[in-house]
Amino acid sequence: MSTAIVWFRRDLRLADHPALAAAMAAHERILPIYIHAPDEDGAWAPGAASRWWQHHSLTSLDASLHRHHGALQLLYGPSLEALRAAIEASGASAVYFHRLYEPLSLRRDAAVIKALEDDGIEVHVLNGSLWCEPWELATKQDEPYKVFTPFWRNLRPRIDSSDPMPVPSPLRLASLPRSASLDDFGLLPELDWAGGFAEWTPGEQGAADMLDLFADDAVGHYPEGRDLPARHGTSRLSPHLHWGEITPRQIASGLRERLARRRNGADIEPYLRQLGWREFAHHLLYHFPKTPTENFNPRFNGFRWAKRDAHALRRWKRGLTGIPIVDAGMRELWATGWMHNRVRMLVASLLTKNLRQHWLLGEKWFWDTLVDANLANNAMGWQWVAGSGADAAPYFRIFNPVTQSEKFDPDGSYIRRWVPELAKAPGRLVHAPWEDEAFLKRCGYPAPLVDLKETREAALTAYQNLRSAP
């Protein structure tokens, strides 16, 4: 009986799974495995919040396989050794898996592929997470894109003809004599700081439910709703996308189907464009693999960051900067593992521009605390705000958190939820409580860590000095 291994990684689903579909079409049965190899992740091993999601997503995938009379086989790395052990135990003649795009993953996979092919094993590597592989899109000069708009113009016509695949049927599953226990991986926190994560439902069904909610309540108002942190105006699908519980193809197709069924004429183009930014981030990471740790724009190597300020960084992380919209975002992040995208830009701007702390410090904190922590998106986002990245924000764009919160959280609902000290702040004081010293003292909220106007001017001077340098 012909057996193939399907190596699950960050593709924890059964539907629209090209590797699973190809393996099942060519073989009589498949062996579904997941390998935990933390030593292979280097400096970018999944953070604590991401590991919480990983545990529950693996639990969900195993439950889905049980419905097909099988189970997810768990192994402990190194990957090549685990694969060889699974091949020997199952008699598998082929291995199927989806490509990852992080530099370490690409190098590891290349070594695994060569070793297995030298062993006489067929290896099939497919695209399971993007509309297009990063090398399939190029400028007219046959170079990688560095600006989003022309990248999107090239990508957009390709996505309409890309339909998701159903779950293979029947799904014939093999098993191993012995499989590790998920608890052995130690993914869950020892202290239950993740109690606020209860609003999330990791797994393929959780992703489908979130897509339903978005189609019902938010997609029609997405252009304006996505900037309002007090509302669920975004899809909140980012962690599901990161762990591959849903694909861009499924989202685009699913939205069209749901809206057609409900006779809802909402325009999904603004949202598809945001998915395009995710694709652009992977394009950049593949072609410029040093962007998670080095300035994309080498001129920025001469920028004069302020000396590392441990006290300021600690207050920023804890949501105690005295800037309400920033503190609300940082507290939401700690409580839920997620932060609204508009607020992500504001907290990043305060750190990199008003405090002039290196963007790497923020990138690493987000990496550990976000359930949707993704190397490509995280690096692109931080460098965009800092001004050092591809298609970056202009150097003179320094977000004013007070005017931003007045515009996008006008009645302070978001701030009042996450900064309870300001729950009863009257009027404008919810955005700028320092304007009334007596109220500030009475409510127990900290004074601002920095003067926003002075630090903005200092940042502009630093940026202008960089631009004028030879």
Short mmCIF file of C-alpha atoms in Angstrom, two decimals:
data_model
loop_
_atom_site.label_atom_id
_atom_site.label_comp_id
_atom_site.label_asym_id
_atom_site.label_seq_id
_atom_site.Cartn_x
_atom_site.Cartn_y
_atom_site.Cartn_z
CA MET A 1 0.00 0.00 0.00
CA SER A 2 1.49 3.33 -1.11
CA THR A 3 1.95 5.77 1.79
CA ALA A 4 2.95 9.45 1.75
CA ILE A 5 3.77 11.71 4.65
CA VAL A 6 2.07 15.09 4.83
CA TRP A 7 4.23 17.30 7.03
CA PHE A 8 2.00 19.92 8.63
CA ARG A 9 3.70 23.14 9.71
CA ARG A 10 1.93 26.50 9.63
CA ASP A 11 -0.92 25.07 7.54
CA LEU A 12 -3.10 23.59 10.27
CA ARG A 13 -6.21 22.85 8.23
CA LEU A 14 -7.65 20.16 5.93
CA ALA A 15 -9.46 22.31 3.33
CA ASP A 16 -7.57 24.16 0.58
CA HIS A 17 -4.44 22.20 1.48
CA PRO A 18 -2.53 21.59 -1.77
CA ALA A 19 0.01 19.25 -0.14
CA LEU A 20 -2.71 17.09 1.40
CA ALA A 21 -4.71 17.03 -1.85
CA ALA A 22 -1.67 16.11 -3.97
CA ALA A 23 -0.57 13.37 -1.58
CA MET A 24 -4.04 11.84 -1.39
CA ALA A 25 -4.40 11.93 -5.18
CA ALA A 26 -1.14 10.04 -5.73
CA HIS A 27 -1.11 7.60 -2.80
CA GLU A 28 -3.43 5.14 -1.12
CA ARG A 29 -3.05 6.66 2.33
CA ILE A 30 -1.29 9.52 4.05
CA LEU A 31 0.49 9.89 7.36
CA PRO A 32 -0.22 13.34 8.87
CA ILE A 33 2.66 14.49 11.06
CA TYR A 34 3.71 17.60 12.96
CA ILE A 35 7.30 18.03 14.11
CA HIS A 36 8.19 20.22 17.06
CA ALA A 37 11.78 21.34 16.49
CA PRO A 38 12.33 24.47 18.63
CA ASP A 39 16.10 24.38 18.23
CA GLU A 40 15.69 25.04 14.49
CA ASP A 41 13.89 28.37 14.93
CA GLY A 42 16.92 30.34 16.09
CA ALA A 43 16.29 33.85 17.38
CA TRP A 44 12.78 33.85 15.93
CA ALA A 45 11.30 30.92 17.83
CA PRO A 46 7.56 31.55 18.29
CA GLY A 47 6.79 33.91 21.15
CA ALA A 48 4.69 33.04 24.18
CA ALA A 49 1.36 34.25 22.75
CA SER A 50 1.99 32.50 19.45
CA ARG A 51 2.83 29.25 21.26
CA TRP A 52 -0.51 29.44 23.08
CA TRP A 53 -2.27 29.64 19.72
CA GLN A 54 -0.10 26.86 18.29
CA HIS A 55 -1.12 24.47 21.09
CA HIS A 56 -4.84 25.02 20.57
CA SER A 57 -4.60 24.98 16.78
CA LEU A 58 -2.82 21.62 16.86
CA THR A 59 -5.53 20.33 19.20
CA SER A 60 -8.17 21.48 16.70
CA LEU A 61 -6.40 19.85 13.74
CA ASP A 62 -6.11 16.58 15.64
CA ALA A 63 -9.86 16.69 16.36
CA SER A 64 -10.56 17.24 12.65
CA LEU A 65 -8.43 14.21 11.75
CA HIS A 66 -10.26 12.13 14.36
CA ARG A 67 -13.45 12.80 12.43
CA HIS A 68 -11.71 11.05 9.52
CA HIS A 69 -10.77 8.11 11.76
CA GLY A 70 -7.16 9.14 12.28
CA ALA A 71 -4.97 11.40 14.36
CA LEU A 72 -2.19 13.93 14.00
CA GLN A 73 1.11 12.17 14.65
CA LEU A 74 3.39 14.32 16.83
CA LEU A 75 7.16 14.07 16.71
CA TYR A 76 9.98 15.96 18.39
CA GLY A 77 12.76 17.33 16.10
CA PRO A 78 15.29 17.74 14.58
CA SER A 79 13.12 17.71 11.48
CA LEU A 80 15.24 15.48 9.29
CA GLU A 81 15.70 12.86 12.00
CA ALA A 82 11.96 12.91 12.78
CA LEU A 83 11.04 12.56 9.11
CA ARG A 84 13.43 9.66 8.62
CA ALA A 85 11.99 7.93 11.69
CA ALA A 86 8.44 8.43 10.38
CA ILE A 87 9.45 7.11 6.94
CA GLU A 88 11.04 4.02 8.44
CA ALA A 89 8.06 3.29 10.69
CA SER A 90 5.40 3.85 8.00
CA GLY A 91 7.15 2.71 4.84
CA ALA A 92 6.32 6.06 3.22
CA SER A 93 7.82 6.66 -0.21
CA ALA A 94 7.09 10.41 -0.45
CA VAL A 95 6.88 13.53 1.68
CA TYR A 96 4.60 16.48 0.90
CA PHE A 97 4.68 19.86 2.62
CA HIS A 98 4.13 23.57 2.10
CA ARG A 99 6.87 26.13 1.70
CA LEU A 100 7.80 28.56 4.47
CA TYR A 101 9.56 31.80 3.57
CA GLU A 102 11.65 32.75 6.60
CA PRO A 103 15.40 32.60 5.89
CA LEU A 104 16.11 29.88 8.46
CA SER A 105 13.16 27.79 7.26
CA LEU A 106 14.29 28.00 3.63
CA ARG A 107 17.80 26.86 4.53
CA ARG A 108 16.53 24.06 6.74
CA ASP A 109 14.07 22.86 4.11
CA ALA A 110 16.71 22.86 1.38
CA ALA A 111 18.90 20.59 3.51
CA VAL A 112 15.95 18.29 4.33
CA ILE A 113 14.92 18.02 0.68
CA LYS A 114 18.44 17.12 -0.48
CA ALA A 115 18.90 14.52 2.28
CA LEU A 116 15.55 12.83 1.65
CA GLU A 117 16.04 12.76 -2.11
CA ASP A 118 19.48 11.23 -1.55
CA ASP A 119 17.64 8.58 0.49
CA GLY A 120 15.44 7.86 -2.53
CA ILE A 121 12.34 9.59 -1.13
CA GLU A 122 10.14 11.75 -3.34
CA VAL A 123 9.74 15.27 -1.96
CA HIS A 124 6.99 17.62 -3.09
CA VAL A 125 7.03 21.22 -1.85
CA LEU A 126 4.00 23.38 -2.68
CA ASN A 127 2.64 26.86 -2.08
CA GLY A 128 0.04 26.63 0.66
CA SER A 129 -0.21 30.16 2.07
CA LEU A 130 0.10 32.80 -0.65
CA TRP A 131 -1.73 33.69 -3.85
CA CYS A 132 1.60 33.79 -5.71
CA GLU A 133 5.10 32.64 -4.91
CA PRO A 134 7.44 35.59 -4.24
CA TRP A 135 9.49 34.90 -7.37
CA GLU A 136 6.42 34.85 -9.63
CA LEU A 137 5.98 38.64 -9.46
CA ALA A 138 8.65 41.05 -10.70
CA THR A 139 8.99 44.55 -12.09
CA LYS A 140 9.48 45.23 -15.80
CA GLN A 141 13.20 45.27 -15.02
CA ASP A 142 12.84 41.73 -13.61
CA GLU A 143 13.59 42.91 -10.10
CA PRO A 144 11.70 42.44 -6.82
CA TYR A 145 9.08 45.03 -5.97
CA LYS A 146 9.92 47.62 -3.33
CA VAL A 147 6.71 49.65 -3.60
CA PHE A 148 3.29 48.22 -2.80
CA THR A 149 1.03 49.85 -5.41
CA PRO A 150 2.70 48.41 -8.54
CA PHE A 151 3.08 45.08 -6.71
CA TRP A 152 -0.66 45.01 -6.03
CA ARG A 153 -1.41 46.04 -9.61
CA ASN A 154 0.47 42.95 -10.80
CA LEU A 155 -0.97 40.60 -8.16
CA ARG A 156 -4.63 41.66 -8.30
CA PRO A 157 -5.60 40.06 -11.68
CA ARG A 158 -4.17 36.72 -10.56
CA ILE A 159 -6.36 36.16 -7.51
CA ASP A 160 -9.82 35.88 -9.04
CA SER A 161 -9.08 32.62 -10.84
CA SER A 162 -7.53 31.03 -7.76
CA ASP A 163 -10.21 28.81 -6.20
CA PRO A 164 -9.84 26.91 -2.90
CA MET A 165 -9.72 23.12 -2.80
CA PRO A 166 -12.13 20.94 -0.81
CA VAL A 167 -11.01 18.41 1.78
CA PRO A 168 -9.95 15.23 -0.06
CA SER A 169 -12.57 12.52 0.18
CA PRO A 170 -12.15 9.86 1.30
CA LEU A 171 -9.23 10.77 3.55
CA ARG A 172 -7.33 7.56 4.30
CA LEU A 173 -4.99 8.02 7.25
CA ALA A 174 -2.06 5.98 8.53
CA SER A 175 -0.58 6.15 12.02
CA LEU A 176 2.70 5.53 13.83
CA PRO A 177 3.32 2.95 16.56
CA ARG A 178 4.18 5.82 18.90
CA SER A 179 3.30 9.53 18.86
CA ALA A 180 4.39 12.23 21.27
CA SER A 181 1.92 14.06 23.49
CA LEU A 182 1.11 17.68 22.75
CA ASP A 183 1.68 18.47 26.42
CA ASP A 184 5.28 17.29 25.97
CA PHE A 185 5.89 20.31 23.72
CA GLY A 186 5.34 22.71 26.64
CA LEU A 187 3.60 25.35 24.51
CA LEU A 188 1.12 26.63 27.08
CA PRO A 189 2.22 29.23 29.65
CA GLU A 190 3.05 27.95 33.12
CA LEU A 191 1.24 30.95 34.60
CA ASP A 192 -2.20 31.56 33.17
CA TRP A 193 -1.59 35.07 31.89
CA ALA A 194 -3.52 34.06 28.75
CA GLY A 195 -6.92 34.14 30.46
CA GLY A 196 -7.93 37.09 28.29
CA PHE A 197 -7.34 35.04 25.15
CA ALA A 198 -10.72 33.35 25.66
CA GLU A 199 -12.26 35.47 22.90
CA TRP A 200 -10.19 33.55 20.35
CA THR A 201 -11.05 30.12 18.94
CA PRO A 202 -7.92 28.74 17.26
CA GLY A 203 -8.45 26.20 14.52
CA GLU A 204 -10.03 25.79 11.11
CA GLN A 205 -13.61 26.08 12.37
CA GLY A 206 -12.71 29.15 14.42
CA ALA A 207 -11.34 30.77 11.26
CA ALA A 208 -14.52 29.98 9.32
CA ASP A 209 -16.65 31.41 12.14
CA MET A 210 -14.56 34.59 12.20
CA LEU A 211 -14.98 34.94 8.43
CA ASP A 212 -18.75 34.58 8.87
CA LEU A 213 -18.77 37.28 11.51
CA PHE A 214 -16.76 39.61 9.29
CA ALA A 215 -19.05 39.01 6.31
CA ASP A 216 -22.14 39.63 8.45
CA ASP A 217 -21.09 42.69 10.41
CA ALA A 218 -18.01 44.47 9.15
CA VAL A 219 -16.90 43.98 5.56
CA GLY A 220 -19.49 46.43 4.19
CA HIS A 221 -18.13 49.16 6.46
CA TYR A 222 -14.50 48.10 6.24
CA PRO A 223 -13.01 51.27 4.62
CA GLU A 224 -14.04 53.41 7.59
CA GLY A 225 -14.54 50.74 10.25
CA ARG A 226 -10.99 49.39 10.05
CA ASP A 227 -9.67 52.60 11.61
CA LEU A 228 -11.99 52.56 14.65
CA PRO A 229 -10.42 50.53 17.47
CA ALA A 230 -13.56 50.51 19.63
CA ARG A 231 -15.39 48.51 16.94
CA HIS A 232 -14.78 45.07 15.49
CA GLY A 233 -14.33 46.69 12.09
CA THR A 234 -11.48 44.45 10.94
CA SER A 235 -11.58 40.77 10.06
CA ARG A 236 -9.42 39.63 13.01
CA LEU A 237 -8.31 36.76 10.76
CA SER A 238 -4.58 37.50 11.06
CA PRO A 239 -3.74 34.76 13.62
CA HIS A 240 -5.79 32.24 11.64
CA LEU A 241 -3.86 33.21 8.52
CA HIS A 242 -0.52 32.98 10.31
CA TRP A 243 -1.13 29.40 11.45
CA GLY A 244 -2.64 28.47 8.10
CA GLU A 245 -6.10 27.65 9.43
CA ILE A 246 -7.49 29.61 6.48
CA THR A 247 -5.95 30.82 3.22
CA PRO A 248 -6.29 34.05 1.22
CA ARG A 249 -8.07 32.02 -1.46
CA GLN A 250 -10.63 30.79 1.06
CA ILE A 251 -11.17 34.29 2.40
CA ALA A 252 -11.72 35.90 -1.01
CA SER A 253 -13.95 33.08 -2.24
CA GLY A 254 -15.78 32.80 1.08
CA LEU A 255 -16.59 36.50 1.21
CA ARG A 256 -17.96 36.46 -2.34
CA GLU A 257 -20.11 33.41 -1.64
CA ARG A 258 -21.44 34.69 1.68
CA LEU A 259 -22.26 38.14 0.33
CA ALA A 260 -23.94 36.71 -2.77
CA ARG A 261 -26.03 34.37 -0.64
CA ARG A 262 -27.13 37.24 1.58
CA ARG A 263 -27.60 39.57 -1.41
CA ASN A 264 -25.16 41.95 0.19
CA GLY A 265 -23.47 44.19 -2.37
CA ALA A 266 -20.55 45.14 -0.14
CA ASP A 267 -17.31 45.98 -1.93
CA ILE A 268 -14.59 43.60 -0.73
CA GLU A 269 -11.80 45.28 -2.73
CA PRO A 270 -10.50 47.42 0.17
CA TYR A 271 -10.12 44.29 2.28
CA LEU A 272 -8.51 42.27 -0.50
CA ARG A 273 -5.96 45.07 -0.82
CA GLN A 274 -5.05 44.59 2.84
CA LEU A 275 -4.47 40.90 2.16
CA GLY A 276 -2.23 42.14 -0.64
CA TRP A 277 -0.06 43.89 1.97
CA ARG A 278 0.44 40.51 3.65
CA GLU A 279 1.54 39.09 0.32
CA PHE A 280 3.88 42.06 -0.21
CA ALA A 281 5.46 41.45 3.21
CA HIS A 282 6.33 37.87 2.21
CA HIS A 283 7.65 39.10 -1.13
CA LEU A 284 10.01 41.45 0.72
CA LEU A 285 11.12 38.85 3.24
CA TYR A 286 11.94 36.33 0.53
CA HIS A 287 13.94 38.75 -1.62
CA PHE A 288 15.46 40.75 1.25
CA PRO A 289 15.91 38.20 4.04
CA LYS A 290 17.80 40.53 6.38
CA THR A 291 14.85 42.88 6.89
CA PRO A 292 13.82 41.40 10.28
CA THR A 293 17.12 42.58 11.77
CA GLU A 294 18.59 45.21 9.44
CA ASN A 295 17.33 48.45 7.91
CA PHE A 296 15.86 47.84 4.49
CA ASN A 297 17.11 51.27 3.47
CA PRO A 298 20.88 51.24 4.18
CA ARG A 299 20.95 55.03 4.50
CA PHE A 300 19.09 54.53 7.74
CA ASN A 301 22.18 52.86 9.22
CA GLY A 302 23.38 56.37 9.99
CA PHE A 303 20.28 57.38 11.94
CA ARG A 304 21.03 58.49 15.49
CA TRP A 305 18.74 56.56 17.79
CA ALA A 306 18.52 57.70 21.40
CA LYS A 307 20.40 55.69 23.99
CA ARG A 308 18.39 52.66 25.04
CA ASP A 309 16.05 53.77 27.82
CA ALA A 310 15.07 50.76 29.95
CA HIS A 311 12.67 52.80 32.07
CA ALA A 312 10.82 54.24 29.07
CA LEU A 313 10.71 50.84 27.35
CA ARG A 314 9.27 49.22 30.47
CA ARG A 315 6.53 51.85 30.74
CA TRP A 316 5.75 51.47 27.04
CA LYS A 317 5.41 47.68 27.37
CA ARG A 318 3.15 47.93 30.41
CA GLY A 319 0.88 50.60 28.97
CA LEU A 320 1.99 53.26 31.43
CA THR A 321 3.31 55.97 29.09
CA GLY A 322 0.66 58.47 30.16
CA ILE A 323 -0.53 58.70 26.52
CA PRO A 324 -4.05 57.17 26.66
CA ILE A 325 -4.45 55.70 23.15
CA VAL A 326 -0.97 54.18 23.33
CA ASP A 327 -1.55 52.70 26.78
CA ALA A 328 -4.93 51.32 25.70
CA GLY A 329 -3.26 49.52 22.80
CA MET A 330 -0.44 48.08 24.88
CA ARG A 331 -2.87 46.84 27.52
CA GLU A 332 -5.14 45.33 24.87
CA LEU A 333 -2.09 43.53 23.48
CA TRP A 334 -1.12 42.08 26.84
CA ALA A 335 -4.67 41.00 27.68
CA THR A 336 -5.74 39.55 24.32
CA GLY A 337 -2.58 38.89 22.29
CA TRP A 338 -3.82 41.29 19.62
CA MET A 339 -3.93 45.01 18.90
CA HIS A 340 -5.97 47.03 16.43
CA ASN A 341 -3.90 47.94 13.36
CA ARG A 342 -4.42 51.70 13.64
CA VAL A 343 -3.23 51.55 17.24
CA ARG A 344 -0.25 49.41 16.26
CA MET A 345 0.94 52.32 14.14
CA LEU A 346 0.46 54.77 17.01
CA VAL A 347 2.35 52.74 19.61
CA ALA A 348 5.14 52.11 17.09
CA SER A 349 5.36 55.79 16.21
CA LEU A 350 5.64 56.80 19.86
CA LEU A 351 8.43 54.28 20.46
CA THR A 352 10.50 54.93 17.35
CA LYS A 353 9.94 58.65 16.89
CA ASN A 354 8.98 60.35 20.15
CA LEU A 355 11.17 58.06 22.26
CA ARG A 356 13.61 57.40 19.38
CA GLN A 357 14.12 53.81 20.53
CA HIS A 358 15.24 51.35 17.85
CA TRP A 359 12.46 49.62 15.94
CA LEU A 360 14.01 46.24 16.77
CA LEU A 361 12.94 46.68 20.40
CA GLY A 362 9.32 47.05 19.39
CA GLU A 363 9.51 44.28 16.81
CA LYS A 364 10.77 41.82 19.43
CA TRP A 365 8.07 42.79 21.95
CA PHE A 366 5.35 42.31 19.36
CA TRP A 367 6.92 38.99 18.39
CA ASP A 368 6.51 37.68 21.93
CA THR A 369 3.06 39.10 22.69
CA LEU A 370 1.05 38.88 19.44
CA VAL A 371 -0.97 35.76 18.63
CA ASP A 372 -0.57 36.74 14.96
CA ALA A 373 3.20 37.30 15.21
CA ASN A 374 4.50 36.80 11.70
CA LEU A 375 8.09 37.56 10.75
CA ALA A 376 7.28 39.07 7.36
CA ASN A 377 4.41 41.29 8.54
CA ASN A 378 6.08 42.28 11.80
CA ALA A 379 9.33 43.36 10.18
CA MET A 380 7.58 45.26 7.39
CA GLY A 381 5.24 47.03 9.79
CA TRP A 382 7.92 48.23 12.18
CA GLN A 383 10.25 49.39 9.43
CA TRP A 384 7.35 51.14 7.69
CA VAL A 385 6.58 53.23 10.76
CA ALA A 386 10.25 53.85 11.60
CA GLY A 387 10.85 55.08 8.04
CA SER A 388 13.61 52.61 7.25
CA GLY A 389 11.61 50.10 5.24
CA ALA A 390 10.33 49.48 1.72
CA ASP A 391 7.52 51.83 0.72
CA ALA A 392 7.96 53.38 4.16
CA ALA A 393 6.00 56.21 5.69
CA PRO A 394 7.60 59.59 4.97
CA TYR A 395 10.20 60.51 7.60
CA PHE A 396 8.13 63.52 8.66
CA ARG A 397 5.05 61.39 9.43
CA ILE A 398 5.01 61.34 13.21
CA PHE A 399 1.58 60.41 14.44
CA ASN A 400 0.10 62.71 17.06
CA PRO A 401 -1.62 60.24 19.42
CA VAL A 402 -4.00 62.87 20.79
CA THR A 403 -5.39 63.99 17.43
CA GLN A 404 -5.44 60.37 16.28
CA SER A 405 -7.51 59.22 19.26
CA GLU A 406 -9.83 62.21 18.92
CA LYS A 407 -10.40 61.27 15.27
CA PHE A 408 -10.68 57.48 15.53
CA ASP A 409 -11.94 57.04 19.12
CA PRO A 410 -13.93 60.28 19.45
CA ASP A 411 -15.94 59.37 22.55
CA GLY A 412 -13.01 57.52 24.11
CA SER A 413 -14.79 54.15 24.22
CA TYR A 414 -11.63 52.22 23.36
CA ILE A 415 -9.53 54.16 25.87
CA ARG A 416 -12.14 53.84 28.63
CA ARG A 417 -12.27 50.06 28.15
CA TRP A 418 -8.53 49.45 28.39
CA VAL A 419 -7.49 52.33 30.65
CA PRO A 420 -10.07 52.17 33.46
CA GLU A 421 -8.37 55.05 35.30
CA LEU A 422 -9.88 57.26 32.59
CA ALA A 423 -13.31 55.63 32.47
CA LYS A 424 -14.97 58.74 33.91
CA ALA A 425 -12.77 61.32 32.21
CA PRO A 426 -14.89 64.19 30.91
CA GLY A 427 -14.68 65.30 27.29
CA ARG A 428 -11.23 65.86 25.83
CA LEU A 429 -9.49 64.74 29.02
CA VAL A 430 -9.91 61.12 28.01
CA HIS A 431 -7.46 61.87 25.20
CA ALA A 432 -5.19 64.31 27.05
CA PRO A 433 -5.72 63.98 30.81
CA TRP A 434 -2.60 66.02 31.62
CA GLU A 435 -4.47 69.16 30.58
CA ASP A 436 -6.16 69.11 34.01
CA GLU A 437 -3.54 68.49 36.70
CA ALA A 438 -6.14 68.06 39.43
CA PHE A 439 -8.01 65.41 37.45
CA LEU A 440 -4.76 63.63 36.57
CA LYS A 441 -3.78 63.44 40.23
CA ARG A 442 -7.26 62.34 41.28
CA CYS A 443 -7.64 59.52 38.75
CA GLY A 444 -4.24 57.97 39.42
CA TYR A 445 -3.16 57.88 35.79
CA PRO A 446 0.54 58.65 35.15
CA ALA A 447 1.78 61.92 33.70
CA PRO A 448 3.07 61.69 30.10
CA LEU A 449 6.41 59.98 29.69
CA VAL A 450 7.46 62.61 27.14
CA ASP A 451 6.38 65.97 25.82
CA LEU A 452 4.84 65.09 22.46
CA LYS A 453 5.64 68.42 20.80
CA GLU A 454 9.27 68.60 21.95
CA THR A 455 10.05 64.99 21.06
CA ARG A 456 8.41 65.38 17.67
CA GLU A 457 10.68 68.31 16.89
CA ALA A 458 13.74 66.38 18.10
CA ALA A 459 12.79 63.41 15.89
CA LEU A 460 12.29 65.65 12.86
CA THR A 461 15.72 67.17 13.42
CA ALA A 462 17.30 63.71 13.63
CA TYR A 463 15.55 62.60 10.44
CA GLN A 464 16.48 65.77 8.57
CA ASN A 465 20.12 65.37 9.63
CA LEU A 466 20.04 61.86 8.21
CA ARG A 467 18.60 63.07 4.89
CA SER A 468 21.19 65.80 4.55
CA ALA A 469 24.13 63.51 5.35
CA PRO A 470 26.38 62.68 2.37
#
